[in-house]
Structures are given as C-alpha cells and as structure tokens.
C-alpha cells in the first residue's frame, strides 16, 4: 500500500517514461525507455508492469548486478540515475508465481541519451602538412573529434569551424575547414600564394561544437599545426627518343612523383592509345616504336588524382621529341621526264634539273641526296651527258651533239648517305638545227630539148639538191628558185616536199630558145 505522495511520484514518473520512450529495444517482452541523469526523488518509478496476472505472488526482478532496479506493486523502479555512456541498456528478468507455477518475462530498459558530454579533439589529428602545388579544395588533412553522446542523435552531431590563422601571410584566409567532415584544404588564395620560403608553418585555431553547431551546443577549441612542404611535382625534362627503337618494350622514358598524399597518375595527349603509359609509381613507359614521319613530337599531360578521382594539382607536361633514323629512300616526284636539246648545244649546256625528296628529318644529313647517271640508251662511244652529283642538274657533256642519235633515254638515281635510292628516266630528244646547205649533185644540167608543140605542163627535167640535215625536218626542206633565164615566165618549179626533188615545168608556149639558171 503506497501513500498519496508516493502515488504522485508514480504519476510523474510515468509521464516522463511516456515522454522519453522511443523505438522499442529488440528481443524483449516489455520495452521501455528512460532518460539518463535523472535528478529527482528516488526510488524513481519507471513503468507499470501491465502484463502481470491478477493472482500473482512473489514478484522479483533479476539481471541487474548493481542492484539498481526493483519492483513494487507492479511498478518497476530505479534507485539511482542511469548513465547511457556507462551502460546504454539493461535486460531485466521479472518473475512471479501464480497458483499453478512460476513465470517470467523480459523487460528491456533503454537509456535515453542526454547531451551531457563535451566534444573533444583527437590529438593526433591536430598536425598535418600541405604540399606546394595542391589545388584549392583538396583536403590534405582531417581534424577529428569525438563526443560520447549517442551518435544517432544531434547530441553527437559535430560541426567544425576555423576561427583564426597565424601568421596571416601572405593572406589571412589561406585555409578552409569543412564544417561537417573536419577536412582541411587550401582556399583559392592559399593555393595560388602558398610559399614555404615565406612561411613554413601555420597555426589554425579551430572549434568543434555538438548539436550540429546550434547556439546551445557544447564546444571545444583546439590548435592545428600545418607544416608547408615543397613538392617534387614538376614537369620532367624533355625526352628525345630515336624512331624505330628495337626494344624490348615497354621502355621507361621518364618519371614523376607527387610527394604528398596517396596519388594515382594518368596521361592525356594526342597520341595513339597505349603508346605511352604510366605506372602507379609514376614511371612513364613507351610501349611501341615511334615513327618521326607520322609524328615528330608529343606533348603529354600528366594528371595526378586522389583515389576518388579528384584532381590534386595542375597537370605537368612531358615533351617527347622523336629523333630521325635514315629509314626513307629519296623519291622523284615523277617516274619519267622529257626534254629537248639542240644538236649545236655547247658543252655544259643545262637541259634539265631533277630533284628527289626524302621524308627524313630535313635538319639531318639523312636527307642529303646524291645523283648519278647510271644508264643511257642507245649507248655512245663518247660521254654525251652528265648529272651534277649534288644539284641534279643534267647538262651536255660532249663538245657537240652533231651526228648523235635523234633520241636518248637516260636513267638517273637519287641516293642518300645510307645507300637507299630510287631512279627515274629522262627522254632527251636531240633537236636538229639548219647547219647543212643543200648541194646539187652537179653544177650544170642540160641542155634539154622540148618540141615546139609541147603542151603547157610538160616536165622539162627534174633535179634534186641533197641536204645533210634530218630528213623531213624544216632544216632539210629545200627552197628552189630560178635565178635567171625565165624573165618571160615560160617555166615554173614544182617541189616534192617528201623527196625535195624539184621539177621544171613548161608554164606557157614560147618558141624562143631559153637557158635557165637554178
């Protein structure tokens, strides 16, 4: 039997239980939640055990080694405050006897958290280093703190803030701290002006609050020390590689190194996939032979990223220059050329220039070409032509081309220092010149007699003047004319252009005797 004061306390306790009860604890017949750090009157009545039969006897509670809990008139009570950080829950066995036999059930008491702990920094997280070249917003360290309150409540929801930075050079806002994660990174000013020679160490005054940073939160201040370090992250020296390297591949050609946190590397640039690769250690490899004529240099961007794919620093550049190997033969732009030389051309007369091209590096001796005359059809007992070894100028070698064949086919080669070569042909036509006079076979012809009744058109005679120039050409054609004796125009000439023979034809009847001179 309880008095009125006790009854009042029971009612208050029940109201508190209703207010603070949250999700049921698992695996219990009865689940109740009670707040920690109760500072009222004890015994503190927690809940009425409603599942007791009306005829129960010998009601007891066990499972509490400290003797905190007890039962009285169907009410579960506690004799002292509960501390969630010490023990977040209790599993109690309540037993009783009925007329038939003894029974029991489980009561799970879950201690409801109260914001009664101040967040504290973890000391080893208060020192870090930042590397020169780090981009803004990339964390280089993380400040860590803990709160003993329930992690599933706002009591342990922490927020970080940066209060001050010393020294304030070259800017007062060199660093940023994430309010949620505590990650420390550089601001844009910090990333662009960080200089270990100007300032090698900074102290950051930071604060951590619980209750998600609300005004009534508990807080702690701390000092973070940041060391500024140099970095090996820089563009490597340019690399010159010979084309068509024999291998074996892959061949290491350069190396980079990010000296800060864990990093991963990748390559970007205008080059065939997998031609260049980079290892996890930053070693850059060439995986196949290079061809200078296809691409004579490469500009490779080397990207450094965190394992999560965020870029850490600006890419550095590697320039790869491809050295030439004499692997191209000189070639002529056309396989055959045609030209004409006059038969009276003097020795040294230039008739044509041939030029071959070589795709090797023009800055090397690999493109130096030598020309040679290696064949002539038809052959001749004397040298008729020559080719300048260096310039490819073809000229007349003989004193004169008189009496030579009307046409020659020359074979010319272009050869480089390695002996790689190609050839072309040149068809040379010897052009006849009018250097031979026509000659009659005799000085005087006739006399010729024609009947007085000869008809107009009668052929009196035919004569031929020979010409040593090329038959059929303009220089070979003979032009005949009557010098005297034909003042009355009794006769005329008819020339056969095919044979150069001229016929003296009676052009009108005249009984007078005539003597004509050709």
XYZ file of C-alpha atoms in Angstrom:
518
model
C 0.000 0.000 0.000
C 1.541 3.322 -1.082
C 0.712 6.774 0.362
C -0.545 9.806 -1.579
C 2.957 11.286 -2.049
C 4.216 8.060 -3.488
C 1.246 7.930 -5.834
C 2.007 11.431 -7.064
C 5.629 10.474 -7.761
C 4.487 7.419 -9.680
C 2.287 9.533 -11.923
C 5.181 11.946 -12.627
C 7.494 9.052 -13.395
C 5.001 7.509 -15.792
C 4.637 10.838 -17.634
C 8.447 11.013 -18.003
C 8.524 7.483 -19.317
C 5.917 8.328 -21.942
C 7.817 11.484 -22.962
C 11.222 9.797 -23.288
C 10.218 6.419 -24.683
C 11.485 5.876 -28.240
C 11.886 2.908 -30.596
C 11.495 -0.393 -28.684
C 14.567 -2.400 -27.800
C 14.694 -5.653 -29.737
C 14.064 -9.096 -28.248
C 12.087 -8.101 -25.136
C 8.525 -8.758 -23.898
C 8.363 -5.272 -22.407
C 10.423 -2.360 -23.711
C 10.731 0.999 -22.012
C 12.971 3.997 -22.469
C 14.141 6.209 -19.646
C 16.314 9.341 -19.723
C 19.780 9.328 -18.262
C 20.957 11.551 -15.397
C 17.609 11.761 -13.586
C 17.990 14.172 -10.649
C 14.614 13.793 -8.940
C 13.408 11.818 -5.919
C 14.317 8.140 -5.556
C 13.099 5.494 -5.829
C 12.351 6.590 -9.358
C 9.308 4.729 -10.641
C 9.849 3.890 -14.303
C 6.813 1.961 -15.541
C 3.893 -0.185 -14.509
C 4.221 -3.845 -15.468
C 0.829 -4.268 -17.080
C 1.133 -7.908 -18.118
C 1.001 -9.332 -14.596
C -1.998 -11.589 -13.832
C -4.323 -10.647 -11.026
C -3.346 -13.572 -8.787
C 0.440 -13.227 -8.915
C 2.711 -13.565 -5.874
C 6.442 -13.442 -5.146
C 7.237 -10.653 -7.740
C 11.029 -10.279 -8.225
C 13.445 -8.669 -10.740
C 16.898 -10.049 -11.678
C 19.612 -9.345 -14.251
C 20.873 -6.215 -12.543
C 24.274 -6.821 -10.992
C 24.419 -3.372 -9.419
C 21.076 -3.609 -7.675
C 19.738 -0.509 -9.394
C 16.281 -1.834 -10.242
C 13.420 -3.203 -8.171
C 9.639 -3.791 -8.329
C 6.922 -2.594 -6.037
C 3.214 -3.081 -6.505
C 3.593 -3.804 -10.248
C 5.887 -0.763 -10.729
C 9.497 -1.062 -11.956
C 11.693 1.486 -10.214
C 15.367 2.624 -10.142
C 17.339 3.574 -7.080
C 19.898 5.864 -8.749
C 20.427 7.791 -12.044
C 21.307 5.893 -15.215
C 24.314 6.801 -17.354
C 23.941 5.944 -21.079
C 27.672 6.329 -21.677
C 28.338 3.739 -18.957
C 25.589 1.287 -19.999
C 23.092 2.102 -22.760
C 20.569 -0.666 -21.918
C 19.589 -3.248 -19.336
C 17.886 -6.591 -19.852
C 15.902 -7.500 -16.727
C 14.049 -10.719 -15.873
C 10.810 -10.203 -13.971
C 9.422 -13.391 -12.361
C 6.307 -14.134 -10.309
C 4.266 -17.087 -9.069
C 0.677 -17.945 -9.835
C -1.458 -20.671 -8.343
C -0.200 -23.059 -10.965
C 3.557 -22.351 -11.378
C 6.287 -19.674 -11.561
C 6.515 -17.487 -14.716
C 8.847 -14.738 -16.024
C 9.204 -12.172 -18.775
C 11.915 -9.777 -20.011
C 11.928 -6.057 -19.525
C 14.365 -4.143 -21.720
C 15.307 -0.753 -20.293
C 16.907 1.539 -22.928
C 18.664 4.578 -21.504
C 17.758 7.691 -23.500
C 20.693 9.992 -24.231
C 21.016 13.469 -22.831
C 23.512 15.984 -24.144
C 25.870 15.736 -21.192
C 29.250 15.324 -22.909
C 31.543 17.967 -24.388
C 33.130 17.079 -27.743
C 36.901 16.676 -27.630
C 39.586 16.766 -30.328
C 41.676 13.701 -31.043
C 45.215 14.883 -30.507
C 46.953 13.020 -33.333
C 44.649 14.651 -35.861
C 45.852 18.146 -34.963
C 49.059 18.063 -37.003
C 49.363 17.908 -40.773
C 51.353 19.056 -43.789
C 50.351 20.763 -47.008
C 52.310 20.345 -50.247
C 53.215 23.129 -52.612
C 51.113 22.931 -55.771
C 47.995 21.469 -54.152
C 44.775 22.717 -55.741
C 42.149 24.567 -53.752
C 39.512 22.434 -52.058
C 41.625 19.253 -51.994
C 41.867 18.013 -48.369
C 45.403 17.477 -47.110
C 44.456 16.506 -43.546
C 41.397 15.882 -41.386
C 40.716 17.197 -37.907
C 38.925 14.563 -35.847
C 36.851 14.876 -32.677
C 34.615 12.581 -30.652
C 31.537 13.009 -28.476
C 30.453 10.321 -26.030
C 26.773 11.115 -26.531
C 24.538 8.977 -28.709
C 25.757 9.071 -32.308
C 22.182 8.670 -33.522
C 21.143 11.972 -32.003
C 22.026 15.605 -32.534
C 23.907 15.456 -29.224
C 26.873 13.911 -31.052
C 26.410 15.658 -34.408
C 29.615 17.699 -34.617
C 30.409 20.844 -36.581
C 33.897 22.296 -37.157
C 34.896 25.905 -37.783
C 38.128 27.797 -38.389
C 38.393 30.742 -36.032
C 41.801 32.211 -36.857
C 45.045 31.591 -38.703
C 48.530 32.696 -37.697
C 50.571 34.100 -39.215
C 48.284 35.911 -41.633
C 50.713 35.856 -44.540
C 50.615 36.179 -47.438
C 46.844 36.164 -46.830
C 44.661 35.898 -43.740
C 42.481 33.300 -45.458
C 44.839 30.608 -46.635
C 42.881 27.622 -45.308
C 39.376 26.217 -45.172
C 37.887 23.565 -42.884
C 34.814 21.533 -43.789
C 32.214 22.086 -41.085
C 30.892 18.518 -41.408
C 33.966 16.355 -42.091
C 36.737 18.430 -40.490
C 38.814 18.122 -43.699
C 41.330 20.957 -44.099
C 42.137 22.330 -47.551
C 43.559 25.412 -49.231
C 41.458 28.337 -50.351
C 41.986 29.797 -53.805
C 44.274 32.415 -52.265
C 46.150 29.730 -50.384
C 46.641 27.534 -53.437
C 47.983 30.443 -55.501
C 50.224 32.088 -52.877
C 51.468 29.246 -50.648
C 55.249 29.572 -50.317
C 57.347 27.565 -47.819
C 60.120 30.167 -48.018
C 57.717 32.904 -46.891
C 56.011 30.828 -44.209
C 56.802 27.220 -43.407
C 54.322 26.679 -40.549
C 50.806 27.860 -39.711
C 48.678 27.521 -36.587
C 44.941 27.211 -37.112
C 42.614 27.911 -34.196
C 39.607 25.660 -34.646
C 36.387 24.919 -32.778
C 34.184 21.849 -32.620
C 30.522 22.027 -31.477
C 27.916 19.369 -30.859
C 24.173 19.728 -31.510
C 25.005 20.423 -35.183
C 26.519 23.748 -34.138
C 23.397 25.243 -32.519
C 23.691 28.146 -30.121
C 23.167 25.991 -27.018
C 25.787 23.435 -28.050
C 28.826 22.354 -26.101
C 32.125 23.267 -27.780
C 35.876 22.813 -27.530
C 38.719 24.887 -29.011
C 41.932 23.464 -30.380
C 45.076 24.367 -32.327
C 46.001 22.672 -35.600
C 49.634 22.891 -36.741
C 50.191 22.839 -40.509
C 53.668 22.390 -41.970
C 54.252 23.716 -45.515
C 56.472 21.441 -47.591
C 57.927 21.644 -51.057
C 56.980 19.207 -53.767
C 58.674 17.088 -56.387
C 55.641 17.570 -58.637
C 57.146 19.377 -61.623
C 57.393 18.940 -65.370
C 60.155 16.455 -66.172
C 62.957 17.303 -68.591
C 62.136 16.878 -72.304
C 62.953 13.461 -73.706
C 64.423 12.743 -77.147
C 63.765 9.255 -78.488
C 65.068 7.734 -81.690
C 62.385 6.454 -84.015
C 62.162 2.709 -84.645
C 63.906 1.762 -81.397
C 64.479 -2.004 -81.424
C 63.117 -2.582 -77.875
C 62.318 -4.714 -75.951
C 59.194 -2.829 -74.917
C 57.978 -1.257 -72.713
C 60.897 1.187 -72.352
C 60.949 3.566 -69.309
C 61.499 7.118 -70.563
C 60.758 9.413 -67.589
C 59.264 9.598 -64.089
C 57.166 11.960 -61.972
C 56.333 11.903 -58.274
C 53.692 13.568 -56.139
C 55.341 13.919 -52.762
C 52.169 14.421 -50.743
C 49.307 12.060 -50.002
C 48.470 8.880 -51.880
C 48.020 9.644 -55.562
C 47.204 7.996 -58.863
C 48.582 9.070 -62.249
C 47.216 9.153 -65.773
C 48.338 10.504 -69.163
C 46.497 12.725 -71.629
C 47.518 13.946 -75.077
C 47.371 13.447 -78.811
C 48.900 10.004 -79.176
C 47.607 6.520 -80.021
C 46.046 4.653 -77.127
C 48.586 2.754 -75.027
C 51.561 4.221 -76.912
C 52.575 5.826 -73.605
C 51.544 4.565 -70.157
C 52.370 5.453 -66.554
C 52.733 3.130 -63.588
C 51.438 3.597 -60.043
C 54.972 4.727 -59.142
C 54.904 7.499 -61.769
C 57.229 5.779 -64.272
C 56.323 6.672 -67.870
C 56.800 3.966 -70.495
C 56.998 3.841 -74.285
C 55.199 0.722 -75.497
C 55.828 0.670 -79.264
C 58.273 2.064 -81.877
C 57.847 5.698 -82.925
C 57.696 6.978 -86.493
C 59.047 10.504 -86.903
C 57.409 10.896 -90.297
C 53.985 10.249 -88.718
C 54.515 12.467 -85.646
C 57.785 14.137 -84.758
C 56.909 15.195 -81.189
C 54.381 14.581 -78.424
C 53.109 16.862 -75.663
C 51.968 14.615 -72.818
C 49.939 15.945 -69.873
C 50.490 14.030 -66.646
C 47.458 14.156 -64.347
C 47.632 13.403 -60.607
C 44.457 12.465 -58.745
C 43.295 11.148 -55.410
C 41.976 7.570 -55.362
C 38.443 9.017 -55.512
C 39.223 10.661 -58.869
C 39.574 14.273 -57.691
C 42.480 16.095 -59.288
C 45.124 17.058 -56.719
C 47.315 19.508 -58.629
C 47.651 21.069 -62.033
C 48.955 18.640 -64.680
C 52.633 18.762 -65.578
C 53.904 18.386 -69.130
C 56.368 15.980 -70.711
C 57.666 16.809 -74.177
C 58.837 13.843 -76.228
C 60.829 14.633 -79.378
C 61.348 11.913 -81.974
C 64.847 11.690 -83.441
C 65.225 10.775 -87.087
C 66.545 7.477 -88.379
C 67.553 7.167 -92.011
C 64.618 4.956 -92.930
C 63.271 6.697 -96.043
C 64.594 6.404 -99.562
C 64.695 9.513 -101.746
C 61.984 9.528 -104.410
C 61.397 11.539 -107.570
C 58.060 13.307 -107.955
C 57.571 11.575 -111.342
C 58.917 8.419 -112.918
C 59.772 9.903 -116.342
C 60.826 13.297 -117.654
C 61.063 14.650 -121.229
C 63.316 17.373 -122.572
C 64.868 18.655 -125.808
C 68.490 19.598 -126.566
C 69.679 21.295 -129.744
C 72.317 19.445 -131.698
C 74.565 22.519 -131.678
C 74.322 22.950 -127.867
C 77.718 23.679 -126.408
C 79.385 21.625 -123.701
C 77.931 22.476 -120.283
C 74.512 23.496 -121.590
C 71.944 22.683 -118.899
C 68.992 20.778 -120.277
C 67.014 19.831 -117.104
C 67.201 19.625 -113.292
C 65.755 16.657 -111.436
C 65.041 16.824 -107.720
C 64.212 13.934 -105.400
C 62.626 14.302 -101.946
C 63.453 12.442 -98.717
C 60.981 12.272 -95.822
C 63.698 12.041 -93.189
C 64.458 14.967 -90.894
C 65.495 17.967 -93.017
C 67.797 19.105 -90.204
C 69.962 15.992 -90.542
C 72.304 14.542 -93.145
C 69.750 11.783 -93.683
C 68.148 13.936 -96.376
C 71.374 14.671 -98.275
C 70.882 13.238 -101.762
C 73.448 12.316 -104.408
C 72.541 11.962 -108.097
C 74.140 9.622 -110.652
C 73.673 8.844 -114.336
C 73.596 5.052 -114.412
C 72.302 4.246 -117.898
C 71.894 5.561 -121.452
C 70.010 4.041 -124.403
C 71.315 3.955 -127.052
C 74.868 3.860 -125.800
C 77.522 6.041 -127.425
C 81.320 5.830 -127.578
C 81.703 9.253 -126.043
C 80.067 10.788 -122.993
C 77.149 12.902 -124.131
C 75.517 13.858 -120.813
C 76.399 14.326 -117.148
C 74.445 14.799 -113.891
C 75.743 17.054 -111.162
C 76.196 14.873 -108.061
C 74.711 17.375 -105.608
C 72.275 19.538 -107.555
C 70.708 17.067 -110.003
C 71.426 19.416 -112.944
C 71.676 17.483 -116.231
C 73.903 19.080 -118.863
C 75.635 18.361 -122.175
C 78.996 16.662 -121.679
C 80.002 16.388 -125.358
C 81.500 19.265 -127.320
C 78.655 18.910 -129.802
C 75.594 16.730 -130.317
C 76.071 16.666 -134.094
C 75.908 13.227 -135.537
C 74.237 11.677 -132.477
C 71.029 9.659 -132.311
C 67.814 11.638 -132.509
C 66.728 10.497 -129.015
C 68.280 9.097 -125.820
C 66.771 7.569 -122.669
C 68.801 8.296 -119.544
C 68.415 6.501 -116.177
C 69.197 8.661 -113.136
C 69.347 7.545 -109.496
C 68.974 9.546 -106.283
C 70.763 8.002 -103.325
C 71.135 9.051 -99.658
C 74.094 8.534 -97.342
C 72.803 5.144 -96.229
C 72.583 3.914 -99.819
C 68.785 3.990 -100.036
C 67.902 5.004 -103.584
C 65.320 5.249 -106.339
C 65.518 6.115 -110.033
C 63.751 7.924 -112.845
C 64.173 8.079 -116.616
C 64.776 11.101 -118.804
C 63.925 11.036 -122.522
C 66.179 13.531 -124.369
C 65.260 14.477 -127.918
C 68.127 15.922 -129.980
C 66.663 18.785 -131.954
C 68.056 19.215 -135.496
C 69.417 22.619 -136.469
C 69.865 24.044 -140.055
C 73.609 23.657 -140.203
C 73.954 21.941 -143.622
C 73.401 23.729 -147.003
C 71.573 21.952 -149.817
C 74.009 20.691 -152.513
C 73.288 19.892 -156.180
C 74.816 16.731 -157.460
C 76.282 18.672 -160.454
C 76.895 22.247 -161.433
C 75.135 22.227 -164.806
C 72.154 20.355 -166.213
C 71.049 20.072 -169.842
C 70.705 21.202 -172.485
C 67.176 19.855 -172.614
C 65.105 19.934 -175.807
C 61.374 20.089 -175.967
C 59.221 20.007 -179.097
C 57.865 23.294 -180.272
C 54.368 21.915 -179.960
C 54.948 20.787 -176.335
C 51.909 21.374 -174.184
C 51.755 23.567 -171.124
C 52.533 21.447 -168.067
C 55.161 19.388 -169.784
C 58.012 18.450 -167.423
C 61.291 19.614 -168.866
C 63.501 17.927 -166.222
C 63.701 17.083 -162.510
C 66.678 17.820 -160.271
C 67.499 17.127 -156.644
C 69.627 19.031 -154.150
C 70.716 16.968 -151.167
C 70.644 18.268 -147.530
C 72.537 16.589 -144.658
C 70.070 17.852 -142.037
C 67.492 15.483 -140.593
C 65.268 14.223 -143.379
C 61.743 15.536 -143.170
C 62.559 18.363 -140.794
C 62.343 22.057 -141.506
C 66.108 22.290 -141.881
C 66.031 19.568 -144.510
C 63.395 21.177 -146.720
C 64.963 22.848 -149.850
C 63.557 26.002 -151.335
C 64.265 26.274 -155.099
C 64.053 29.403 -157.259
C 65.081 30.455 -160.810
C 67.890 32.934 -160.737
C 67.857 33.928 -164.481
C 66.645 32.961 -167.957
C 62.998 32.897 -167.102
C 62.214 36.539 -167.458
C 59.185 35.764 -169.565
C 57.987 33.223 -167.014
C 57.868 30.366 -169.535
C 58.833 27.861 -166.814
C 57.834 27.224 -163.226
C 59.046 24.932 -160.371
C 57.034 22.239 -158.624
C 58.761 20.794 -155.494
C 58.013 17.370 -153.991
C 58.116 18.034 -150.214
C 58.560 14.336 -149.499
C 61.729 13.953 -151.562
C 62.994 17.513 -152.023
C 63.014 16.845 -155.822
C 62.052 19.813 -157.993
C 60.543 19.598 -161.494
C 60.949 22.248 -164.216
C 57.510 22.634 -165.828
C 56.533 24.401 -169.046
C 54.051 27.009 -167.968
C 53.339 28.700 -171.384
C 54.234 28.208 -175.056
C 57.135 30.279 -176.347
C 59.184 29.309 -179.413
C 62.163 31.264 -178.279
C 65.128 29.227 -177.023
C 65.677 29.648 -173.259
C 68.532 28.807 -170.951
C 67.629 28.921 -167.280
C 69.842 29.004 -164.211
C 68.806 27.364 -160.918
